[in-house]
Amino acid sequence: NAGVTQTPKFQVLKTGQSMTLQCAQDMNHEYMSWYRQDPGMGLRLIHYSVGAGITDQGEVPNGYNVSRSTTEDFPLRLLSAAPSQTSVYFCASSYGFGTGGSYEQYFGPGTRLTVT
Amino acid sequence: GENVEQHPSTLSVQEGDSAVIKCTYSDSASNYFPWYKQELGKRPQLIIDIRSNVGEKKDQRIAVTLNKTAKHFSLHITETQPEDSAVYFCAASTGNTPLVFGKGTRLSVIA
């Protein structure tokens, strides 16, 4: 298994540009999440999904869109990049959020995004 | 929603000493409490977790304790080694919602 994969590893955008961060998992996990990590701020939830066709907002959703058309993929779209979106983005997947089955949340390797 | 506070933000210990990191949570419905370790430039990885029906769990040199009444849980690392140096995150979940993370503790083990 490749686990959770993310592309690209690094990206530089200009203010106002749009782009999609890709996330895929091959563990047949229903639950997938996107986090951003900023120094001293921990991991903050952007959006999450509990299955194909179902998404919901997290703590910091503004400026980001998601969709979940398949179990495997959960892309994150930046609509109009802003310097405040400079961060490291992690995708994660799991069988559940804490009840039933295996609880472990597996993280992808991250995407380091810089917006100038 | 859930709020997780984590202390201290930085911690330095001598090799061989113990390290303790503490977290408090706000939602009494939370029932799952994992700890993640993140090495520099790497992804967070689960090191230990505990459910609300258990008060303590150990795995070799690491242990986690949970006090449901006070709504706090702690990570204990004994006989610290230089390879324990990393950022540690606690998290909490009700089981129906995603993990909410603390802000992290940077642990430095000085040889």
PDB file of N, CA, C and O in Angstrom, chain A residues 2 4 31 33 35 37 40-45 48 50 59 90 96-100 103-110 112, chain B residues 31-32 34 36 38 41-47 49 51 87 89 92-104 106:
ATOM      1  N   ALA A   2       0.463   2.252  -0.792  1.00  0.00           N
ATOM      2  CA  ALA A   2       1.167   3.524  -0.782  1.00  0.00           C
ATOM      3  C   ALA A   2       0.738   4.368   0.414  1.00  0.00           C
ATOM      4  O   ALA A   2       1.427   5.312   0.781  1.00  0.00           O
ATOM      5  N   VAL A   4      -1.265   7.244   2.226  1.00  0.00           N
ATOM      6  CA  VAL A   4      -1.821   8.532   1.825  1.00  0.00           C
ATOM      7  C   VAL A   4      -0.757   9.271   1.025  1.00  0.00           C
ATOM      8  O   VAL A   4       0.364   9.445   1.504  1.00  0.00           O
ATOM      9  N   TYR A  31     -13.088   8.041   5.975  1.00  0.00           N
ATOM     10  CA  TYR A  31     -12.913   9.371   6.541  1.00  0.00           C
ATOM     11  C   TYR A  31     -11.635  10.005   6.004  1.00  0.00           C
ATOM     12  O   TYR A  31     -10.553   9.411   6.069  1.00  0.00           O
ATOM     13  N   SER A  33      -9.527  14.023   5.772  1.00  0.00           N
ATOM     14  CA  SER A  33      -9.493  15.392   6.311  1.00  0.00           C
ATOM     15  C   SER A  33      -8.334  16.165   5.706  1.00  0.00           C
ATOM     16  O   SER A  33      -7.330  15.565   5.300  1.00  0.00           O
ATOM     17  N   TYR A  35      -5.788  19.377   6.838  1.00  0.00           N
ATOM     18  CA  TYR A  35      -5.309  20.246   7.896  1.00  0.00           C
ATOM     19  C   TYR A  35      -4.276  21.208   7.316  1.00  0.00           C
ATOM     20  O   TYR A  35      -3.574  20.879   6.360  1.00  0.00           O
ATOM     21  N   GLN A  37      -0.895  23.459   8.784  1.00  0.00           N
ATOM     22  CA  GLN A  37      -0.010  23.552   9.940  1.00  0.00           C
ATOM     23  C   GLN A  37       0.826  24.814   9.803  1.00  0.00           C
ATOM     24  O   GLN A  37       1.606  24.976   8.853  1.00  0.00           O
ATOM     25  N   GLY A  40       3.490  27.245  15.655  1.00  0.00           N
ATOM     26  CA  GLY A  40       2.842  27.601  16.911  1.00  0.00           C
ATOM     27  C   GLY A  40       1.334  27.451  16.924  1.00  0.00           C
ATOM     28  O   GLY A  40       0.695  27.757  17.934  1.00  0.00           O
ATOM     29  N   MET A  41       0.762  26.969  15.810  1.00  0.00           N
ATOM     30  CA  MET A  41      -0.709  26.886  15.736  1.00  0.00           C
ATOM     31  C   MET A  41      -1.206  25.453  15.691  1.00  0.00           C
ATOM     32  O   MET A  41      -2.405  25.212  15.640  1.00  0.00           O
ATOM     33  N   GLY A  42      -0.323  24.509  15.683  1.00  0.00           N
ATOM     34  CA  GLY A  42      -0.759  23.120  15.627  1.00  0.00           C
ATOM     35  C   GLY A  42      -1.347  22.763  14.274  1.00  0.00           C
ATOM     36  O   GLY A  42      -1.030  23.386  13.251  1.00  0.00           O
ATOM     37  N   LEU A  43      -2.222  21.795  14.274  1.00  0.00           N
ATOM     38  CA  LEU A  43      -2.890  21.322  13.059  1.00  0.00           C
ATOM     39  C   LEU A  43      -4.340  21.787  13.113  1.00  0.00           C
ATOM     40  O   LEU A  43      -5.096  21.384  13.997  1.00  0.00           O
ATOM     41  N   ARG A  44      -4.721  22.616  12.169  1.00  0.00           N
ATOM     42  CA  ARG A  44      -6.080  23.145  12.162  1.00  0.00           C
ATOM     43  C   ARG A  44      -6.861  22.540  10.992  1.00  0.00           C
ATOM     44  O   ARG A  44      -6.387  22.519   9.860  1.00  0.00           O
ATOM     45  N   LEU A  45      -8.057  22.086  11.289  1.00  0.00           N
ATOM     46  CA  LEU A  45      -8.886  21.390  10.320  1.00  0.00           C
ATOM     47  C   LEU A  45      -9.513  22.366   9.335  1.00  0.00           C
ATOM     48  O   LEU A  45     -10.141  23.342   9.725  1.00  0.00           O
ATOM     49  N   TYR A  48     -13.446  18.273   5.961  1.00  0.00           N
ATOM     50  CA  TYR A  48     -13.358  16.841   6.111  1.00  0.00           C
ATOM     51  C   TYR A  48     -14.509  16.150   5.383  1.00  0.00           C
ATOM     52  O   TYR A  48     -15.486  16.789   4.973  1.00  0.00           O
ATOM     53  N   VAL A  50     -16.768  12.268   5.401  1.00  0.00           N
ATOM     54  CA  VAL A  50     -17.022  10.970   6.034  1.00  0.00           C
ATOM     55  C   VAL A  50     -17.423   9.917   5.015  1.00  0.00           C
ATOM     56  O   VAL A  50     -17.811   8.807   5.374  1.00  0.00           O
ATOM     57  N   GLU A  59     -12.455  24.033  11.080  1.00  0.00           N
ATOM     58  CA  GLU A  59     -12.225  25.271  11.834  1.00  0.00           C
ATOM     59  C   GLU A  59     -11.880  26.455  10.935  1.00  0.00           C
ATOM     60  O   GLU A  59     -12.275  27.580  11.219  1.00  0.00           O
ATOM     61  N   PHE A  90      -1.610  19.165   5.195  1.00  0.00           N
ATOM     62  CA  PHE A  90      -1.615  17.716   5.369  1.00  0.00           C
ATOM     63  C   PHE A  90      -3.005  17.163   5.106  1.00  0.00           C
ATOM     64  O   PHE A  90      -4.000  17.675   5.599  1.00  0.00           O
ATOM     65  N   GLY A  96     -12.332   5.713  10.891  1.00  0.00           N
ATOM     66  CA  GLY A  96     -13.323   6.430  11.671  1.00  0.00           C
ATOM     67  C   GLY A  96     -12.651   7.512  12.466  1.00  0.00           C
ATOM     68  O   GLY A  96     -11.424   7.657  12.444  1.00  0.00           O
ATOM     69  N   PHE A  97     -13.448   8.276  13.188  1.00  0.00           N
ATOM     70  CA  PHE A  97     -12.896   9.352  14.004  1.00  0.00           C
ATOM     71  C   PHE A  97     -12.717   8.942  15.456  1.00  0.00           C
ATOM     72  O   PHE A  97     -12.317   9.741  16.276  1.00  0.00           O
ATOM     73  N   GLY A  98     -13.022   7.722  15.791  1.00  0.00           N
ATOM     74  CA  GLY A  98     -12.802   7.314  17.169  1.00  0.00           C
ATOM     75  C   GLY A  98     -13.710   6.202  17.634  1.00  0.00           C
ATOM     76  O   GLY A  98     -13.476   5.605  18.658  1.00  0.00           O
ATOM     77  N   THR A  99     -14.730   5.888  16.843  1.00  0.00           N
ATOM     78  CA  THR A  99     -15.613   4.808  17.258  1.00  0.00           C
ATOM     79  C   THR A  99     -15.560   3.691  16.227  1.00  0.00           C
ATOM     80  O   THR A  99     -15.613   3.927  15.042  1.00  0.00           O
ATOM     81  N   GLY A 100     -15.404   2.512  16.700  1.00  0.00           N
ATOM     82  CA  GLY A 100     -15.454   1.339  15.823  1.00  0.00           C
ATOM     83  C   GLY A 100     -14.196   1.161  14.994  1.00  0.00           C
ATOM     84  O   GLY A 100     -13.658   2.107  14.481  1.00  0.00           O
ATOM     85  N   TYR A 103      -8.795   3.337  14.863  1.00  0.00           N
ATOM     86  CA  TYR A 103      -8.946   4.778  14.982  1.00  0.00           C
ATOM     87  C   TYR A 103      -7.819   5.565  14.351  1.00  0.00           C
ATOM     88  O   TYR A 103      -7.963   6.755  14.153  1.00  0.00           O
ATOM     89  N   GLU A 104      -6.683   4.907  14.057  1.00  0.00           N
ATOM     90  CA  GLU A 104      -5.507   5.673  13.684  1.00  0.00           C
ATOM     91  C   GLU A 104      -5.749   6.506  12.450  1.00  0.00           C
ATOM     92  O   GLU A 104      -6.275   6.018  11.442  1.00  0.00           O
ATOM     93  N   GLN A 105      -5.376   7.752  12.521  1.00  0.00           N
ATOM     94  CA  GLN A 105      -5.466   8.664  11.397  1.00  0.00           C
ATOM     95  C   GLN A 105      -4.091   8.698  10.737  1.00  0.00           C
ATOM     96  O   GLN A 105      -3.103   9.017  11.396  1.00  0.00           O
ATOM     97  N   TYR A 106      -4.043   8.372   9.451  1.00  0.00           N
ATOM     98  CA  TYR A 106      -2.792   8.345   8.700  1.00  0.00           C
ATOM     99  C   TYR A 106      -2.654   9.648   7.927  1.00  0.00           C
ATOM    100  O   TYR A 106      -3.577  10.062   7.226  1.00  0.00           O
ATOM    101  N   PHE A 107      -1.477  10.253   8.052  1.00  0.00           N
ATOM    102  CA  PHE A 107      -1.226  11.506   7.363  1.00  0.00           C
ATOM    103  C   PHE A 107      -0.419  11.293   6.085  1.00  0.00           C
ATOM    104  O   PHE A 107       0.423  10.387   6.008  1.00  0.00           O
ATOM    105  N   GLY A 108      -0.677  12.150   5.100  1.00  0.00           N
ATOM    106  CA  GLY A 108       0.169  12.206   3.923  1.00  0.00           C
ATOM    107  C   GLY A 108       1.452  12.958   4.232  1.00  0.00           C
ATOM    108  O   GLY A 108       1.602  13.504   5.336  1.00  0.00           O
ATOM    109  N   PRO A 109       2.373  13.040   3.274  1.00  0.00           N
ATOM    110  CA  PRO A 109       3.677  13.669   3.511  1.00  0.00           C
ATOM    111  C   PRO A 109       3.631  15.186   3.554  1.00  0.00           C
ATOM    112  O   PRO A 109       4.604  15.828   3.967  1.00  0.00           O
ATOM    113  N   GLY A 110       2.525  15.781   3.155  1.00  0.00           N
ATOM    114  CA  GLY A 110       2.382  17.237   3.228  1.00  0.00           C
ATOM    115  C   GLY A 110       2.732  17.935   1.926  1.00  0.00           C
ATOM    116  O   GLY A 110       3.502  17.430   1.097  1.00  0.00           O
ATOM    117  N   ARG A 112       4.015  21.833   0.929  1.00  0.00           N
ATOM    118  CA  ARG A 112       4.462  23.139   1.447  1.00  0.00           C
ATOM    119  C   ARG A 112       4.120  24.195   0.412  1.00  0.00           C
ATOM    120  O   ARG A 112       4.657  24.190  -0.696  1.00  0.00           O
TER     121      ARG A 112
ATOM    122  N   ASN B  31     -14.145  11.060  23.585  1.00  0.00           N
ATOM    123  CA  ASN B  31     -13.885   9.730  24.115  1.00  0.00           C
ATOM    124  C   ASN B  31     -12.657   9.054  23.505  1.00  0.00           C
ATOM    125  O   ASN B  31     -12.390   7.880  23.748  1.00  0.00           O
ATOM    126  N   TYR B  32     -11.928   9.788  22.692  1.00  0.00           N
ATOM    127  CA  TYR B  32     -10.745   9.209  22.053  1.00  0.00           C
ATOM    128  C   TYR B  32      -9.635  10.245  22.072  1.00  0.00           C
ATOM    129  O   TYR B  32      -9.847  11.390  21.637  1.00  0.00           O
ATOM    130  N   PRO B  34      -5.651  10.602  21.110  1.00  0.00           N
ATOM    131  CA  PRO B  34      -4.377  10.123  20.568  1.00  0.00           C
ATOM    132  C   PRO B  34      -3.257  11.131  20.775  1.00  0.00           C
ATOM    133  O   PRO B  34      -3.496  12.326  20.975  1.00  0.00           O
ATOM    134  N   TYR B  36       0.384  12.270  18.790  1.00  0.00           N
ATOM    135  CA  TYR B  36       1.153  12.147  17.568  1.00  0.00           C
ATOM    136  C   TYR B  36       2.537  12.762  17.774  1.00  0.00           C
ATOM    137  O   TYR B  36       2.696  13.756  18.476  1.00  0.00           O
ATOM    138  N   GLN B  38       5.823  14.320  15.614  1.00  0.00           N
ATOM    139  CA  GLN B  38       6.201  14.836  14.311  1.00  0.00           C
ATOM    140  C   GLN B  38       7.670  15.245  14.336  1.00  0.00           C
ATOM    141  O   GLN B  38       8.043  16.201  15.027  1.00  0.00           O
ATOM    142  N   GLY B  41      10.231  18.192   9.416  1.00  0.00           N
ATOM    143  CA  GLY B  41      10.022  17.978   7.992  1.00  0.00           C
ATOM    144  C   GLY B  41       9.221  16.735   7.643  1.00  0.00           C
ATOM    145  O   GLY B  41       9.090  16.404   6.459  1.00  0.00           O
ATOM    146  N   LYS B  42       8.715  16.037   8.676  1.00  0.00           N
ATOM    147  CA  LYS B  42       7.979  14.798   8.416  1.00  0.00           C
ATOM    148  C   LYS B  42       6.487  14.956   8.747  1.00  0.00           C
ATOM    149  O   LYS B  42       6.060  15.979   9.266  1.00  0.00           O
ATOM    150  N   ARG B  43       5.735  13.922   8.477  1.00  0.00           N
ATOM    151  CA  ARG B  43       4.317  13.936   8.784  1.00  0.00           C
ATOM    152  C   ARG B  43       4.090  13.493  10.223  1.00  0.00           C
ATOM    153  O   ARG B  43       4.906  12.769  10.785  1.00  0.00           O
ATOM    154  N   PRO B  44       2.995  13.904  10.848  1.00  0.00           N
ATOM    155  CA  PRO B  44       2.671  13.402  12.202  1.00  0.00           C
ATOM    156  C   PRO B  44       2.391  11.904  12.152  1.00  0.00           C
ATOM    157  O   PRO B  44       1.774  11.402  11.200  1.00  0.00           O
ATOM    158  N   GLN B  45       2.839  11.203  13.191  1.00  0.00           N
ATOM    159  CA  GLN B  45       2.596   9.764  13.280  1.00  0.00           C
ATOM    160  C   GLN B  45       2.094   9.416  14.671  1.00  0.00           C
ATOM    161  O   GLN B  45       2.621   9.922  15.669  1.00  0.00           O
ATOM    162  N   LEU B  46       1.102   8.553  14.721  1.00  0.00           N
ATOM    163  CA  LEU B  46       0.511   8.133  15.995  1.00  0.00           C
ATOM    164  C   LEU B  46       1.518   7.351  16.819  1.00  0.00           C
ATOM    165  O   LEU B  46       2.180   6.437  16.305  1.00  0.00           O
ATOM    166  N   ILE B  47       1.658   7.710  18.094  1.00  0.00           N
ATOM    167  CA  ILE B  47       2.548   6.950  18.969  1.00  0.00           C
ATOM    168  C   ILE B  47       1.781   6.198  20.046  1.00  0.00           C
ATOM    169  O   ILE B  47       2.208   5.118  20.479  1.00  0.00           O
ATOM    170  N   ASP B  49      -2.522   5.965  21.918  1.00  0.00           N
ATOM    171  CA  ASP B  49      -3.846   6.555  22.061  1.00  0.00           C
ATOM    172  C   ASP B  49      -4.573   5.889  23.224  1.00  0.00           C
ATOM    173  O   ASP B  49      -4.186   4.811  23.694  1.00  0.00           O
ATOM    174  N   ARG B  51      -8.711   5.452  25.032  1.00  0.00           N
ATOM    175  CA  ARG B  51     -10.145   5.700  24.976  1.00  0.00           C
ATOM    176  C   ARG B  51     -10.656   6.037  26.364  1.00  0.00           C
ATOM    177  O   ARG B  51     -10.000   5.743  27.369  1.00  0.00           O
ATOM    178  N   VAL B  87       8.254  17.257  17.824  1.00  0.00           N
ATOM    179  CA  VAL B  87       7.061  17.977  18.289  1.00  0.00           C
ATOM    180  C   VAL B  87       5.973  16.946  18.550  1.00  0.00           C
ATOM    181  O   VAL B  87       5.735  16.056  17.717  1.00  0.00           O
ATOM    182  N   PHE B  89       1.933  16.225  19.557  1.00  0.00           N
ATOM    183  CA  PHE B  89       0.587  16.794  19.535  1.00  0.00           C
ATOM    184  C   PHE B  89      -0.384  15.861  20.246  1.00  0.00           C
ATOM    185  O   PHE B  89      -0.383  14.656  19.992  1.00  0.00           O
ATOM    186  N   ALA B  92      -8.182  15.222  20.495  1.00  0.00           N
ATOM    187  CA  ALA B  92      -9.386  14.658  21.092  1.00  0.00           C
ATOM    188  C   ALA B  92     -10.478  14.569  20.041  1.00  0.00           C
ATOM    189  O   ALA B  92     -10.526  15.367  19.103  1.00  0.00           O
ATOM    190  N   SER B  93     -11.354  13.588  20.240  1.00  0.00           N
ATOM    191  CA  SER B  93     -12.487  13.412  19.325  1.00  0.00           C
ATOM    192  C   SER B  93     -13.654  12.807  20.088  1.00  0.00           C
ATOM    193  O   SER B  93     -13.470  11.990  20.990  1.00  0.00           O
ATOM    194  N   THR B  94     -14.864  13.171  19.673  1.00  0.00           N
ATOM    195  CA  THR B  94     -16.067  12.553  20.251  1.00  0.00           C
ATOM    196  C   THR B  94     -16.361  11.225  19.591  1.00  0.00           C
ATOM    197  O   THR B  94     -17.226  10.491  20.026  1.00  0.00           O
ATOM    198  N   GLY B  95     -15.661  10.919  18.511  1.00  0.00           N
ATOM    199  CA  GLY B  95     -15.910   9.697  17.764  1.00  0.00           C
ATOM    200  C   GLY B  95     -16.739   9.959  16.516  1.00  0.00           C
ATOM    201  O   GLY B  95     -16.696   9.197  15.566  1.00  0.00           O
ATOM    202  N   ASN B  96     -17.497  11.030  16.525  1.00  0.00           N
ATOM    203  CA  ASN B  96     -18.308  11.392  15.366  1.00  0.00           C
ATOM    204  C   ASN B  96     -17.785  12.618  14.641  1.00  0.00           C
ATOM    205  O   ASN B  96     -18.339  13.029  13.629  1.00  0.00           O
ATOM    206  N   THR B  97     -16.737  13.196  15.165  1.00  0.00           N
ATOM    207  CA  THR B  97     -16.170  14.416  14.589  1.00  0.00           C
ATOM    208  C   THR B  97     -14.664  14.236  14.428  1.00  0.00           C
ATOM    209  O   THR B  97     -14.057  13.412  15.117  1.00  0.00           O
ATOM    210  N   PRO B  98     -14.055  15.017  13.533  1.00  0.00           N
ATOM    211  CA  PRO B  98     -12.606  14.878  13.322  1.00  0.00           C
ATOM    212  C   PRO B  98     -11.801  15.227  14.568  1.00  0.00           C
ATOM    213  O   PRO B  98     -12.291  15.891  15.481  1.00  0.00           O
ATOM    214  N   LEU B  99     -10.567  14.790  14.568  1.00  0.00           N
ATOM    215  CA  LEU B  99      -9.660  15.112  15.667  1.00  0.00           C
ATOM    216  C   LEU B  99      -9.454  16.623  15.769  1.00  0.00           C
ATOM    217  O   LEU B  99      -9.299  17.307  14.762  1.00  0.00           O
ATOM    218  N   VAL B 100      -9.456  17.114  17.008  1.00  0.00           N
ATOM    219  CA  VAL B 100      -9.058  18.494  17.294  1.00  0.00           C
ATOM    220  C   VAL B 100      -7.716  18.418  18.003  1.00  0.00           C
ATOM    221  O   VAL B 100      -7.584  17.720  19.018  1.00  0.00           O
ATOM    222  N   PHE B 101      -6.732  19.121  17.480  1.00  0.00           N
ATOM    223  CA  PHE B 101      -5.369  19.018  17.980  1.00  0.00           C
ATOM    224  C   PHE B 101      -5.006  20.162  18.904  1.00  0.00           C
ATOM    225  O   PHE B 101      -5.496  21.287  18.755  1.00  0.00           O
ATOM    226  N   GLY B 102      -4.114  19.876  19.862  1.00  0.00           N
ATOM    227  CA  GLY B 102      -3.460  20.922  20.612  1.00  0.00           C
ATOM    228  C   GLY B 102      -2.425  21.595  19.737  1.00  0.00           C
ATOM    229  O   GLY B 102      -2.142  21.140  18.616  1.00  0.00           O
ATOM    230  N   LYS B 103      -1.813  22.667  20.259  1.00  0.00           N
ATOM    231  CA  LYS B 103      -0.867  23.437  19.465  1.00  0.00           C
ATOM    232  C   LYS B 103       0.529  22.828  19.407  1.00  0.00           C
ATOM    233  O   LYS B 103       1.381  23.322  18.679  1.00  0.00           O
ATOM    234  N   GLY B 104       0.771  21.787  20.170  1.00  0.00           N
ATOM    235  CA  GLY B 104       2.038  21.082  20.068  1.00  0.00           C
ATOM    236  C   GLY B 104       3.037  21.449  21.147  1.00  0.00           C
ATOM    237  O   GLY B 104       2.996  22.542  21.713  1.00  0.00           O
ATOM    238  N   ARG B 106       7.271  21.212  21.662  1.00  0.00           N
ATOM    239  CA  ARG B 106       8.575  20.874  21.078  1.00  0.00           C
ATOM    240  C   ARG B 106       9.457  20.329  22.173  1.00  0.00           C
ATOM    241  O   ARG B 106       9.845  21.062  23.090  1.00  0.00           O
TER     242      ARG B 106
END
